[in-house]
Amino acid sequence: MNSTYAKDVANSTRAQDVTVLTGTAACCAVGNAVLHTLMVPDHLEEKFYIGVLFVVGSAIMLAVAAGLVFMKSPAAAWLIGALVSLGMIVGFALSRTVGLPYGYHEDGWEAPYGPLSLLVEGLFVLAFLVRLGIGPPPRTLNELQDFAIR
């Protein structure tokens, strides 16, 4: 096997990996937006600013999903999506531990919304990290070639 062929195969595999990661992240972003949108009415009544944050977060994550799918170079969409997802995870944790400003404190996980939200947010962040090339070291020759091309 010549080296050009090996590089072409590695590049093709990398392109497929990026497509799968991007699709996964876009689905997570849409799922995040849907889950938070479903919780908006209750949170607008309970603590208005939390409901507004859910609306803003949902809109941003829909824009992130669109950016991931339609932008030629979606680096900004990846970064914004990861930051918003991390912020939502932190907000979730804080709201159940020390609480948030103006006395907002939740008990429990709000099943099924809480666990599902954490799942899609965590998967988005994981996909972002893998997309950056942070992850387990290569284990096979093909993975090593793919890793070297990054």
CSV table of C-alpha atoms in Angstrom, one decimal, residues 51-118:
chain,number,residue,atom,x,y,z
A,51,GLY,CA,-37.5,31.1,32.3
A,52,VAL,CA,-35.8,33.9,30.3
A,53,LEU,CA,-32.5,32.1,30.5
A,54,PHE,CA,-34.1,28.9,29.2
A,55,VAL,CA,-35.5,30.9,26.3
A,56,VAL,CA,-32.2,32.5,25.5
A,57,GLY,CA,-30.3,29.2,25.9
A,58,SER,CA,-32.8,27.4,23.6
A,59,ALA,CA,-32.4,30.1,20.9
A,60,ILE,CA,-28.7,30.0,21.1
A,61,MET,CA,-28.6,26.2,20.9
A,62,LEU,CA,-30.9,26.2,17.9
A,63,ALA,CA,-28.5,28.7,16.2
A,64,VAL,CA,-25.6,26.4,17.2
A,65,ALA,CA,-27.3,23.4,15.6
A,66,ALA,CA,-27.9,25.5,12.4
A,67,GLY,CA,-24.3,26.7,12.4
A,68,LEU,CA,-23.0,23.2,12.8
A,69,VAL,CA,-25.0,21.9,9.9
A,70,PHE,CA,-24.8,24.9,7.5
A,71,MET,CA,-21.5,26.7,8.2
A,72,LYS,CA,-18.5,25.7,6.1
A,73,SER,CA,-16.2,26.2,9.1
A,74,PRO,CA,-18.4,25.9,12.3
A,75,ALA,CA,-15.7,26.5,14.9
A,76,ALA,CA,-17.7,29.3,16.5
A,77,ALA,CA,-20.8,27.1,16.7
A,78,TRP,CA,-18.8,24.4,18.3
A,79,LEU,CA,-17.3,26.8,20.9
A,80,ILE,CA,-20.5,28.6,21.7
A,81,GLY,CA,-22.4,25.3,22.0
A,82,ALA,CA,-19.8,23.8,24.3
A,83,LEU,CA,-19.7,27.0,26.5
A,84,VAL,CA,-23.5,27.2,26.7
A,85,SER,CA,-23.8,23.5,27.5
A,86,LEU,CA,-21.1,23.8,30.2
A,87,GLY,CA,-23.0,26.8,31.6
A,88,MET,CA,-26.2,24.8,31.7
A,89,ILE,CA,-24.6,21.9,33.5
A,90,VAL,CA,-23.0,24.3,36.1
A,91,GLY,CA,-26.4,26.1,36.5
A,92,PHE,CA,-28.1,22.8,37.0
A,93,ALA,CA,-25.6,21.7,39.7
A,94,LEU,CA,-25.6,25.1,41.5
A,95,SER,CA,-29.4,25.2,41.5
A,96,ARG,CA,-29.5,21.9,43.3
A,97,THR,CA,-26.7,22.6,45.8
A,98,VAL,CA,-26.0,26.2,46.9
A,99,GLY,CA,-28.8,27.7,44.9
A,100,LEU,CA,-28.9,30.6,42.3
A,101,PRO,CA,-29.5,34.3,42.9
A,102,TYR,CA,-32.8,35.5,44.2
A,103,GLY,CA,-33.5,32.4,46.2
A,104,TYR,CA,-33.8,30.0,43.3
A,105,HIS,CA,-33.2,26.4,44.6
A,106,GLU,CA,-34.5,23.2,43.1
A,107,ASP,CA,-34.8,19.8,44.8
A,108,GLY,CA,-34.3,16.7,42.8
A,109,TRP,CA,-33.7,16.0,39.2
A,110,GLU,CA,-37.0,17.1,37.6
A,111,ALA,CA,-37.2,13.8,35.7
A,112,PRO,CA,-37.2,13.3,32.8
A,113,TYR,CA,-36.1,16.8,31.8
A,114,GLY,CA,-33.1,17.2,34.2
A,115,PRO,CA,-31.3,13.9,33.4
A,116,LEU,CA,-32.1,14.2,29.6
A,117,SER,CA,-30.8,17.8,29.6
A,118,LEU,CA,-27.6,16.7,31.4
